[in-house]
CSV table of C-alpha atoms in Angstrom, one decimal:
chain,number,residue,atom,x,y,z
A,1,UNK,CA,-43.8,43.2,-36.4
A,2,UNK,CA,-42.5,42.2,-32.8
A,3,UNK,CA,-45.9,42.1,-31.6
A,4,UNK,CA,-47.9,39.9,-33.9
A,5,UNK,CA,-44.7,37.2,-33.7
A,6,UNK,CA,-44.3,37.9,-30.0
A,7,UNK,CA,-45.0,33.9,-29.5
A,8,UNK,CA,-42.7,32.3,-31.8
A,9,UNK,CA,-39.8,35.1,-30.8
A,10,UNK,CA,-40.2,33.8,-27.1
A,11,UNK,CA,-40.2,30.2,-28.1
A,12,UNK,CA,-37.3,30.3,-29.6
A,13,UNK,CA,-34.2,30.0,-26.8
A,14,UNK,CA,-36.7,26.8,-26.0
A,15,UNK,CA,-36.8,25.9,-29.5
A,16,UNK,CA,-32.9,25.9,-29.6
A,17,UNK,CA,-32.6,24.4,-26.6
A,18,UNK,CA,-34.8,21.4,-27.9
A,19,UNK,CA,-32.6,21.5,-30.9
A,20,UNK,CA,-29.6,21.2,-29.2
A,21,UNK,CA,-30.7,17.7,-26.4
A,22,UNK,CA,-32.1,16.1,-30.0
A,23,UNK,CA,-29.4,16.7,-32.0
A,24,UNK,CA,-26.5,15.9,-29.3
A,25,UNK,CA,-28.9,13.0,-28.1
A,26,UNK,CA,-29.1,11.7,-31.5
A,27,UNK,CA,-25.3,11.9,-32.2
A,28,UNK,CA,-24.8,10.1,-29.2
A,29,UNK,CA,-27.1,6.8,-29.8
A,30,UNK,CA,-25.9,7.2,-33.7
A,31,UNK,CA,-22.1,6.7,-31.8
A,32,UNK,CA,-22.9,3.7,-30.7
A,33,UNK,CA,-25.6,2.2,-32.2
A,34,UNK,CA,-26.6,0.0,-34.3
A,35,UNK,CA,-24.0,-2.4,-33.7
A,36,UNK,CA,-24.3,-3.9,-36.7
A,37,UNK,CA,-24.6,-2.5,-39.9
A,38,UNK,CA,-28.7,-1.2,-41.2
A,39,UNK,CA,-29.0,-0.9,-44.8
A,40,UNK,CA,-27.4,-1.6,-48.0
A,41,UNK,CA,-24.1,-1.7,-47.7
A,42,UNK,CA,-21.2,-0.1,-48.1
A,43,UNK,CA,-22.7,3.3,-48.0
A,44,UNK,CA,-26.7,3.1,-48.2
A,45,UNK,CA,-27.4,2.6,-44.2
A,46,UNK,CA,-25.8,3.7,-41.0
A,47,UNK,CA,-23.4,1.4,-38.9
A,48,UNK,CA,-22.5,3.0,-35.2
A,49,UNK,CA,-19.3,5.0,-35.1
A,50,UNK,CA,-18.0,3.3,-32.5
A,51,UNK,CA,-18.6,-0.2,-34.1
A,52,UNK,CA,-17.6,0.5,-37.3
A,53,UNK,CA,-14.1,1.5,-36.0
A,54,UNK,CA,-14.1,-1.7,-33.6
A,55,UNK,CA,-11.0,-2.9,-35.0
A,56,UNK,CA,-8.9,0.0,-34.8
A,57,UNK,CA,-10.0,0.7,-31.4
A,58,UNK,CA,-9.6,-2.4,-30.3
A,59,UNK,CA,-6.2,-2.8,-31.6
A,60,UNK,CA,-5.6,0.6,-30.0
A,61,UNK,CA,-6.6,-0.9,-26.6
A,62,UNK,CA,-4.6,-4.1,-27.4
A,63,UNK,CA,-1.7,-1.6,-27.1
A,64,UNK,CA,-2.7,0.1,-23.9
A,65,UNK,CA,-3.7,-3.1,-21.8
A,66,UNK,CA,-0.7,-5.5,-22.9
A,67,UNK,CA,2.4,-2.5,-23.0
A,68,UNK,CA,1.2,0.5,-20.8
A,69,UNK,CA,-0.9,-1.8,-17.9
A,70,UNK,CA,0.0,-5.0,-18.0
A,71,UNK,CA,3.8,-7.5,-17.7
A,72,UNK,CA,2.0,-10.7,-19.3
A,73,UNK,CA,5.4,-12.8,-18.0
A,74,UNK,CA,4.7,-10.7,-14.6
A,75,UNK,CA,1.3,-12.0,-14.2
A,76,UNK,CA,2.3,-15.3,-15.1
A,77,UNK,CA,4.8,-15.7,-12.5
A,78,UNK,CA,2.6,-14.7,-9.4
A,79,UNK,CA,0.6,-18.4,-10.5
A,80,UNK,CA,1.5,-20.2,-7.7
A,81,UNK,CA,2.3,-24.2,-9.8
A,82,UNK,CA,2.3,-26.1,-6.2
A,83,UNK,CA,-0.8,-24.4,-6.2
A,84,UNK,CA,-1.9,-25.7,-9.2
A,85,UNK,CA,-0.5,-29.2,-9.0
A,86,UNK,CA,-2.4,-29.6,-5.4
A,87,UNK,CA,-5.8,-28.6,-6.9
A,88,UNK,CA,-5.4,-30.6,-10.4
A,89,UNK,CA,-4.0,-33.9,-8.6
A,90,UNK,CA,-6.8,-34.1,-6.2
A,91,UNK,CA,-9.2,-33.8,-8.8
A,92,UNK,CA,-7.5,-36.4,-11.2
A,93,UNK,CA,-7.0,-38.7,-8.3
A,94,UNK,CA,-10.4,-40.5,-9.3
A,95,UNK,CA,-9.8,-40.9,-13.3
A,96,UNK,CA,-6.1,-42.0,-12.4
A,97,UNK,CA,-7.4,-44.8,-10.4
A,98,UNK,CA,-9.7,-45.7,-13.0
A,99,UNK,CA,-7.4,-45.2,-16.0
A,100,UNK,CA,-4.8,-46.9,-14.1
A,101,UNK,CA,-7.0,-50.4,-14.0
A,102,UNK,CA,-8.5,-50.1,-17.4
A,103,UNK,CA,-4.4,-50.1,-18.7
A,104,UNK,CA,-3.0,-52.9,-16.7
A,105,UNK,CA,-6.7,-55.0,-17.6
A,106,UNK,CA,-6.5,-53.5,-21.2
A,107,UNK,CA,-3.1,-55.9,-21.6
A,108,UNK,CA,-4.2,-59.0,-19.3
A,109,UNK,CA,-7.9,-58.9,-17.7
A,110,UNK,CA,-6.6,-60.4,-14.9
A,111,UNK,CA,-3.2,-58.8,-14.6
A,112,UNK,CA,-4.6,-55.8,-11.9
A,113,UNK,CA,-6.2,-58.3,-9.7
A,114,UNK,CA,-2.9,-60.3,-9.6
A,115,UNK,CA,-0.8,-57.6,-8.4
A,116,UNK,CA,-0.8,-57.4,-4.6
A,117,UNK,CA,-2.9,-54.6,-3.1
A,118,UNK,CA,0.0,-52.2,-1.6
A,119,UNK,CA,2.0,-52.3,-4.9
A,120,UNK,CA,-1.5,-51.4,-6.6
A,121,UNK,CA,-1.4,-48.5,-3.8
A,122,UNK,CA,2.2,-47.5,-4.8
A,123,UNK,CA,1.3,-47.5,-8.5
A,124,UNK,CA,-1.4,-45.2,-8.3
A,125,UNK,CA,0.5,-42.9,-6.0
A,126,UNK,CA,3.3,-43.0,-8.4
A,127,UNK,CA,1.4,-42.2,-11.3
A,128,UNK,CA,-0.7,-39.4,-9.6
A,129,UNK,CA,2.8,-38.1,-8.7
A,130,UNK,CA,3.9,-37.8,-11.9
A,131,UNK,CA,1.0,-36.6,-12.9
A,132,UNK,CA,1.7,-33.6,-10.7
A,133,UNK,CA,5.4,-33.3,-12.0
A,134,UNK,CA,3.6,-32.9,-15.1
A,135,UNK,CA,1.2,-29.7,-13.7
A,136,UNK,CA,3.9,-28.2,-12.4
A,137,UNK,CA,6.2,-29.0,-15.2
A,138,UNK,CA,3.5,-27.5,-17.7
A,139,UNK,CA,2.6,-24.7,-15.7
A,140,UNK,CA,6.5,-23.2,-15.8
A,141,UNK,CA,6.3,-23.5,-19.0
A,142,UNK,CA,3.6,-21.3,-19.8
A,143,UNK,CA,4.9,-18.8,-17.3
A,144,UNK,CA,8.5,-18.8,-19.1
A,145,UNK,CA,7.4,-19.1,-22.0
A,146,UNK,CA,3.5,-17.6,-22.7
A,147,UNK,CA,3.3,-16.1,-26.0
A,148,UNK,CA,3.6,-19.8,-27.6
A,149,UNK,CA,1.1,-21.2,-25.6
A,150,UNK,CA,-1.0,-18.2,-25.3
A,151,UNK,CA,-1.7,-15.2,-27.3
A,152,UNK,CA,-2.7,-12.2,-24.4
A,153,UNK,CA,-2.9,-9.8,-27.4
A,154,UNK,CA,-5.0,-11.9,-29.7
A,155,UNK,CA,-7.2,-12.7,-26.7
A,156,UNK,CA,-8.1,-9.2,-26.4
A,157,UNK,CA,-8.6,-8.6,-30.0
A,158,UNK,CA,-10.8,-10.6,-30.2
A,159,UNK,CA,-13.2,-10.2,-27.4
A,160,UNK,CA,-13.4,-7.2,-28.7
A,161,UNK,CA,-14.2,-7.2,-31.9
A,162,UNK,CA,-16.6,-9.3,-34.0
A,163,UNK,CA,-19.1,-10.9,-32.5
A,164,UNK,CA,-17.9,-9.2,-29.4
A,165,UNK,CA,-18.2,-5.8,-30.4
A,166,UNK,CA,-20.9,-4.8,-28.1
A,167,UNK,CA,-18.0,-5.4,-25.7
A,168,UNK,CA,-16.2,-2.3,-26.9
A,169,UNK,CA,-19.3,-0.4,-26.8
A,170,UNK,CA,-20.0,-1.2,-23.1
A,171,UNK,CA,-16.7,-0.1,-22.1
A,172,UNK,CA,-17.2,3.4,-23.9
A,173,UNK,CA,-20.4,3.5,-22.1
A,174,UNK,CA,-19.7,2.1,-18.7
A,175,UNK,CA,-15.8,4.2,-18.7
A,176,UNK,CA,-17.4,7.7,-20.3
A,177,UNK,CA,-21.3,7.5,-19.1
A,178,UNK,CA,-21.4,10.8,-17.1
A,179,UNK,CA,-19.6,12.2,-19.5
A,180,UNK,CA,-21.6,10.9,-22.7
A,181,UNK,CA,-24.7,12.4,-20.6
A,182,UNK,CA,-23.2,15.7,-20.3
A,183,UNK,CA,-22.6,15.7,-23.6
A,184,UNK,CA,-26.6,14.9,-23.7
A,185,UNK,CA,-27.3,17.5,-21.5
A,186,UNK,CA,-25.6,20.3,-22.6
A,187,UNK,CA,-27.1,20.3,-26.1
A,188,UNK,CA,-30.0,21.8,-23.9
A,189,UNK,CA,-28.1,24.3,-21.6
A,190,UNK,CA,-26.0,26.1,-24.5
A,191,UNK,CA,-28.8,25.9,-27.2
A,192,UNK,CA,-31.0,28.3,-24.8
A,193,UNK,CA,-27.8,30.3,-24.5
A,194,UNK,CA,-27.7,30.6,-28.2
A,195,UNK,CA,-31.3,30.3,-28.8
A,196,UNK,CA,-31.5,33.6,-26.5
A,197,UNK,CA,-28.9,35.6,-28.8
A,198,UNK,CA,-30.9,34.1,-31.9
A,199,UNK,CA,-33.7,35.7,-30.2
A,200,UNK,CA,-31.9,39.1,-30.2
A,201,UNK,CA,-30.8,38.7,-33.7
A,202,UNK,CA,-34.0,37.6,-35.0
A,203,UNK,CA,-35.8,40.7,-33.8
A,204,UNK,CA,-33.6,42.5,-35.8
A,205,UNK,CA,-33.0,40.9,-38.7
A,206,UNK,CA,-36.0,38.0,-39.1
A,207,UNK,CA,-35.0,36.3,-42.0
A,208,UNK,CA,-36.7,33.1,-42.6
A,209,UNK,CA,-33.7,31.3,-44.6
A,210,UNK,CA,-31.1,31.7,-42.1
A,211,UNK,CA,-33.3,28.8,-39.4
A,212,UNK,CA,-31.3,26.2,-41.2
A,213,UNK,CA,-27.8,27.7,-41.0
A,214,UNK,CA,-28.9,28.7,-37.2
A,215,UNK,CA,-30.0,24.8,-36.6
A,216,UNK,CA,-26.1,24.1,-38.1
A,217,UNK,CA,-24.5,26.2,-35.4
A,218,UNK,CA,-26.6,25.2,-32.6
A,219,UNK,CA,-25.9,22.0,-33.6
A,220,UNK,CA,-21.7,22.4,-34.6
A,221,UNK,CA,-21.3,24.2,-31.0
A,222,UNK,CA,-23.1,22.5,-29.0
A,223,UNK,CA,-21.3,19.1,-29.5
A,224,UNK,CA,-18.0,20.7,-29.6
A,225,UNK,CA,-18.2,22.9,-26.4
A,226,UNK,CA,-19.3,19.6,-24.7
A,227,UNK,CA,-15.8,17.5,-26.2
A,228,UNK,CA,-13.8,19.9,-25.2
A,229,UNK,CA,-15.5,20.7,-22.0
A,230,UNK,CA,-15.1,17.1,-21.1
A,231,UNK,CA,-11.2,17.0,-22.0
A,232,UNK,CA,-9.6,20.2,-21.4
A,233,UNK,CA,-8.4,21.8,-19.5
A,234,UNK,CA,-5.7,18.7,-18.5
A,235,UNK,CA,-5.2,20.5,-15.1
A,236,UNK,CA,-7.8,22.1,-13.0
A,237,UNK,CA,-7.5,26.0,-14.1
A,238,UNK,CA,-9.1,29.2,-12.8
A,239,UNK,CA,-11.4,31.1,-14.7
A,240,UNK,CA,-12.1,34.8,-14.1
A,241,UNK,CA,-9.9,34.3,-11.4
A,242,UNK,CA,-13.3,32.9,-9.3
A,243,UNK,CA,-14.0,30.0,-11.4
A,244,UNK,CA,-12.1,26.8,-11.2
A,245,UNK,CA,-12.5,23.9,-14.3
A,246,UNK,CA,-10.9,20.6,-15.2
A,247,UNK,CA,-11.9,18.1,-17.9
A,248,UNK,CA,-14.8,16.4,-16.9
A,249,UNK,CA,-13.1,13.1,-17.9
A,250,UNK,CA,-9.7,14.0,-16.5
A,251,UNK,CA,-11.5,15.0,-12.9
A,252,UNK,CA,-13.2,11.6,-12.6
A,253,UNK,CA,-9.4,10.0,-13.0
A,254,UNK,CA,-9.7,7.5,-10.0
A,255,UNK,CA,-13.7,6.1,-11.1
A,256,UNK,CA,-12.7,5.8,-14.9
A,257,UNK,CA,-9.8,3.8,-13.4
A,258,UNK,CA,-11.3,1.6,-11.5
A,259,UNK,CA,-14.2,1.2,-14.1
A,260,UNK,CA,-11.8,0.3,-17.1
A,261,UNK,CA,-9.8,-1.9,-14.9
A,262,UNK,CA,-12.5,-4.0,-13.8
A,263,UNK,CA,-14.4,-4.6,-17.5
A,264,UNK,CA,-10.5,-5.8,-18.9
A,265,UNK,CA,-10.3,-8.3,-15.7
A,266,UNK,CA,-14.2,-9.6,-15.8
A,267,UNK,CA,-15.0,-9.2,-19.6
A,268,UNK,CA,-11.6,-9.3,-21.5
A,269,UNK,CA,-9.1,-10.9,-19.5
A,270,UNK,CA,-11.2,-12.8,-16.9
A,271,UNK,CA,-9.2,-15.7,-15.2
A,272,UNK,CA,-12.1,-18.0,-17.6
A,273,UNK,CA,-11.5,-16.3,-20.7
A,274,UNK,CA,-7.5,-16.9,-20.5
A,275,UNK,CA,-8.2,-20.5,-19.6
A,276,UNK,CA,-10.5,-20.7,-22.7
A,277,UNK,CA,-7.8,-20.1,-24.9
A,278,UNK,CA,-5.3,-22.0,-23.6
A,279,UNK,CA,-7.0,-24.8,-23.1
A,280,UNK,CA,-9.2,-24.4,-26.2
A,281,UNK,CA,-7.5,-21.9,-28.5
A,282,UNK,CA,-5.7,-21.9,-31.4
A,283,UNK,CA,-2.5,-22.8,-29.1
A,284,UNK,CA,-4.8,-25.6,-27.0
A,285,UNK,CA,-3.2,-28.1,-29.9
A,286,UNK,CA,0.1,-27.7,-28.4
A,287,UNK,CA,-0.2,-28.1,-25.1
A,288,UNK,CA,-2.3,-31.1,-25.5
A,289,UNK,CA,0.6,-32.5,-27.1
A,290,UNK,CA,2.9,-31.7,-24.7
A,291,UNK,CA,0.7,-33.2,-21.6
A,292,UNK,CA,0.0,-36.2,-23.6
A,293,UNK,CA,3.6,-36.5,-24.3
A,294,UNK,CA,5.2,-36.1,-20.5
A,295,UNK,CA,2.1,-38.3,-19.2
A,296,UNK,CA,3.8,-40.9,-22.0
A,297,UNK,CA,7.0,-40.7,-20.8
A,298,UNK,CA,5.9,-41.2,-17.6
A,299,UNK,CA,4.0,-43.9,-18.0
A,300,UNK,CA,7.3,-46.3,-19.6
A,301,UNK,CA,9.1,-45.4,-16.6
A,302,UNK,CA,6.3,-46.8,-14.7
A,303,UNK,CA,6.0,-49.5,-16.1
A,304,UNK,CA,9.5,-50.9,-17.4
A,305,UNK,CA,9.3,-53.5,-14.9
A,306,UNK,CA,6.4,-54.9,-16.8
A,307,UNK,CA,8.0,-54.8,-20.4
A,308,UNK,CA,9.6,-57.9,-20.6
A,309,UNK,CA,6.4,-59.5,-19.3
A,310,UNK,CA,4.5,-57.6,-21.8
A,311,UNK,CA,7.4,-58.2,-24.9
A,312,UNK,CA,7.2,-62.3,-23.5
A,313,UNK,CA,3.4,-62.7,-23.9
A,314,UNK,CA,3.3,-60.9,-27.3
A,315,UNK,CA,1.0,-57.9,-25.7
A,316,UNK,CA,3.5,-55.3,-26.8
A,317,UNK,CA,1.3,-54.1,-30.0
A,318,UNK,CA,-2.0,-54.0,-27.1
A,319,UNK,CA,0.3,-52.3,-24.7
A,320,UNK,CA,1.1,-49.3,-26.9
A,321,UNK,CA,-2.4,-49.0,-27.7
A,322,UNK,CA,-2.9,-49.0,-24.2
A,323,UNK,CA,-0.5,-46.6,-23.7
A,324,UNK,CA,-2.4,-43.9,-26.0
A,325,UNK,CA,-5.7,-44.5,-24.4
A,326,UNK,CA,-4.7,-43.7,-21.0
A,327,UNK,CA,-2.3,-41.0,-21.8
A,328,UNK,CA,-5.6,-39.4,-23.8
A,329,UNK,CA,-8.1,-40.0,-20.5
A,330,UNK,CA,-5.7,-38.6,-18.0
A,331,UNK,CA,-5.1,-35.7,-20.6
A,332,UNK,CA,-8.9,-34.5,-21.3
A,333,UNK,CA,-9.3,-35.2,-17.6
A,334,UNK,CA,-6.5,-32.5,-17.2
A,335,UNK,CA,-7.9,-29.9,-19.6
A,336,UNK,CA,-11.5,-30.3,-17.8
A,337,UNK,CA,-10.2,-29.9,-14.2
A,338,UNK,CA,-8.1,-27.3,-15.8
A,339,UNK,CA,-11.0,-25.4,-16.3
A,340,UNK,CA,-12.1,-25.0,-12.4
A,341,UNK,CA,-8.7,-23.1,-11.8
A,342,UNK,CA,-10.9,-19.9,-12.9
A,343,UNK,CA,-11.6,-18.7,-9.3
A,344,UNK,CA,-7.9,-19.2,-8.0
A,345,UNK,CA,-6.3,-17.6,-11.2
A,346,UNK,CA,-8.6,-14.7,-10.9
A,347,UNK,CA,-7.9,-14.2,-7.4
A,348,UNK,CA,-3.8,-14.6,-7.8
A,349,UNK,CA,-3.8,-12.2,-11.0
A,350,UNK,CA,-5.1,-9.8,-9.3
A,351,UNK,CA,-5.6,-7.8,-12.4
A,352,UNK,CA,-8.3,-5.2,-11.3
A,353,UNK,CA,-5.9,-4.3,-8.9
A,354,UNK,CA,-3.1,-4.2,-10.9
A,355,UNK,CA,-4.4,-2.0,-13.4
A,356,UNK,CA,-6.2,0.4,-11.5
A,357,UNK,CA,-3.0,1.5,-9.9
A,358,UNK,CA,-1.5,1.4,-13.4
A,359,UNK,CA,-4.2,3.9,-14.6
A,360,UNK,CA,-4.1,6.1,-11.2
A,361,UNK,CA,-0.1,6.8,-11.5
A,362,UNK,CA,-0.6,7.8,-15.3
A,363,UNK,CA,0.1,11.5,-16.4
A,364,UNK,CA,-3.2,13.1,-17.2
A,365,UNK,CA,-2.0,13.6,-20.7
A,366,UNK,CA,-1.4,9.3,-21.1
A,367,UNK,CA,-4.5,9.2,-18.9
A,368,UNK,CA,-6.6,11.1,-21.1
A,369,UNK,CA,-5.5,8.7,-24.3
A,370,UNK,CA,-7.0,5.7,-23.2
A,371,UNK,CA,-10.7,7.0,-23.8
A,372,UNK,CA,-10.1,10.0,-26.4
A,373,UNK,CA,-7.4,8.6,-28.5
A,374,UNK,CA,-9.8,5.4,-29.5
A,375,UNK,CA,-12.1,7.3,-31.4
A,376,UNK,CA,-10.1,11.2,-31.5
A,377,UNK,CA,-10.3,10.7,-35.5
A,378,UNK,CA,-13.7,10.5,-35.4
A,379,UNK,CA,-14.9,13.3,-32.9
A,380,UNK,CA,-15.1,15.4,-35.7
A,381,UNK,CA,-17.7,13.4,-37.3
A,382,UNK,CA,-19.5,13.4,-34.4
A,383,UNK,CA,-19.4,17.3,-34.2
A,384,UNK,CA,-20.7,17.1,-37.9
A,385,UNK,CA,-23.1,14.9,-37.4
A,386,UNK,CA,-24.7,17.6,-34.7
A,387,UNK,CA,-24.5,20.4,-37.6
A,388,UNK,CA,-26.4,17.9,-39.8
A,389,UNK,CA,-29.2,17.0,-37.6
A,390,UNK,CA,-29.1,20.7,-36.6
A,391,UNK,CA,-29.9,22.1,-40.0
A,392,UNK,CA,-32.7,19.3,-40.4
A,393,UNK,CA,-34.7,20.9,-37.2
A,394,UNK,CA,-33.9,24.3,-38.6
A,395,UNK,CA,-35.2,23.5,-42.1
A,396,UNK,CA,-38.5,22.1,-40.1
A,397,UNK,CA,-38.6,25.5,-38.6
A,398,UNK,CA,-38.3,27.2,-41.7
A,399,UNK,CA,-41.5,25.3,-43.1
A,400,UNK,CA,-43.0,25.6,-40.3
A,401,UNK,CA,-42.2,30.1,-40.3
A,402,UNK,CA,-43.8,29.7,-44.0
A,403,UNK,CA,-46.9,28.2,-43.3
């Protein structure tokens, strides 16, 4: 018999090595991809692993970046709020002067032109210096007291989940890529392996029915030898006493560092995305408020020596309208120029930094979490999805024995 099926008994370690790159290819894009859900849903259609758990591994993540990397109130503090006042008073400086006029012309159309030209000086120095009492005033607040004014655990909720969920499936990719392409790769290496003891089998005992149960084992092994091959052994450990092996993950420990580190600080928790949603969040309503309400107060104290004036010609009711208008100009000028800190907070956070030595000090075994724990649950899926897709080419070969 060996003879007239010497061709299709050579092809197959080549066969199951084809088996084994498709089927661990395959797993791998049906990981990640589609983002969204194909089909009819719930259970008619195929939603990527990886995004269909995007809630749970992002809350996951929530947990490792805001308790195990990251001291919010730490972070907060190295904001410098001189810093801050200096870059946001200089920037105000021309709405102030503006806003300044439009409220004393608001009450009397001529009453800025009638006030001598070095008190009109001392006004609008006074006014941008309590404007910057007001930064600084604001800014210690938010460092004392952050989780009112802004939610660091929502904030990386949500860019990771939703419409964001790509997010999470870039930083599987750009944190595990050599290892996700072993896993690609080795589908071809150990299916020859086993393709070449099929070989011997089959030349013994060449049953047709069996291709499909082979295509399940090629398929099982394969994916699971390339898990485990990526994360275990924790420690580097000799083999055959020649042979030394570490998790593939675990061995790259300073490049999966810095690569995590660096998509939290420029994707998640980038200096813009934190002004975002302070400044525009569902806390933004509060400190609005509270700017509008110093910038208020400080505006009666400038002007008490005006307030008989005012109460004497019957302009109170204009004045307090007044009053409102500027207080909202100078505000919304505040919240803009607020939104050119982006560069400096990036900068003084220093958060690539800061978690990358994080990460780097970790034990292997907490190390190791970060990436595996995510989507552990799920590996066996994974595994079973190579066994499926396995059994599929070995039914092909089957029919194609039977022809």
């Amino acid at each position: 018999m060996f003879p007239s099926h010497w061709i299709l008994f050579a092809t197959i370690p080549f066969t199951y090595a084809l088996i084994g790159w498709v089927t661990n290819w395959l797993a791998l894009k049906m990981t990640f991809y589609p983002i969204q859900f194909i089909g009819y849903p719930p259970y008619l259609g195929w939603q990527g692993i990886i995004p269909r758990k995007a809630n749970k591994i992002a809350q996951n993540f929530v947990e490792v970046i805001t308790e195990k990397l990251l001291d919010v109130k730490e972070i907060a503090k190295k904001i410098d709020d001189a810093t801050v006042e200096k870059k946001l008073s200089d920037a105000l400086e021309p709405t102030i002067h503006k806003a300044t006029i439009e409220f004393a012309n608001s009450i009397d159309p001529e009453l800025w032109n009638k006030i001598p030209k070095n008190l009109q000086i001392d006004i609008i120095n006074k006014i941008k210096k309590e404007s910057g009492v007001i930064i600084k005033k604001i800014t210690r607040e938010i460092q004392e007291d952050n989780h009112s004014k802004l939610d660091i655990k929502n904030l990386v909720f949500e860019k990771l989940t939703g419409e964001n969920t790509k997010t999470i499936v870039d930083m599987f990719q750009s944190v595990g890529g050599p290892e996700f392409k072993f896993i690609e790769r080795s589908g071809l290496y150990f299916g020859f392996i086993l393709g070449f003891i099929q070989l011997l089998i089959w030349i013994h005992f060449p049953v047709a029915w069996t291709l499909p149960l082979q295509g399940v084992l090629v398929g099982y092994v394969t994916n699971f030898l390339a898990i485990q091959m990526i994360f275990r052994p924790l420690e580097p450990k000799k083999y055959f006493g020649i042979f030394e092996y570490q998790g593939l993950f675990l061995k790259r420990k300073e490049s999966v560092s810095l690569a995590f580190a660096k998509i939290v600080s420029e994707q998640i928790l980038s200096s813009k995305n934190i002004l975002e949603e302070l400044l525009s969040g569902k806390a933004a309503e509060i400190l609005l408020l509270d700017i509008q309400k110093e910038i208020l107060i400080q505006i009666d104290r400038i002007t008490t020596f005006a307030k008989p004036l005012i109460a004497v010609t019957g302009k109170w009711s204009t004045y307090e309208t007044s009053k409102l208008e500027i207080s909202k100009t100078i505000t919304d000028a505040t919240i803009l120029q607020a939104k050119g800190l982006d560069d400096y907070l990036q900068s003084c956070m220093a958060l690539e930094t800061i978690i990358t030595t994080k990460m780097n000090g970790m034990s292997l075994k907490d190390f190791e979490s970060i990436l595996r724990s995510a989507f552990q649950e799920d590996e066996l899926l994974l595994i079973l999805i190579g066994a499926a897709l396995g059994a599929f080419v070995g039914f092909l070969q089957l029919v194609l024995v039977s022809l």
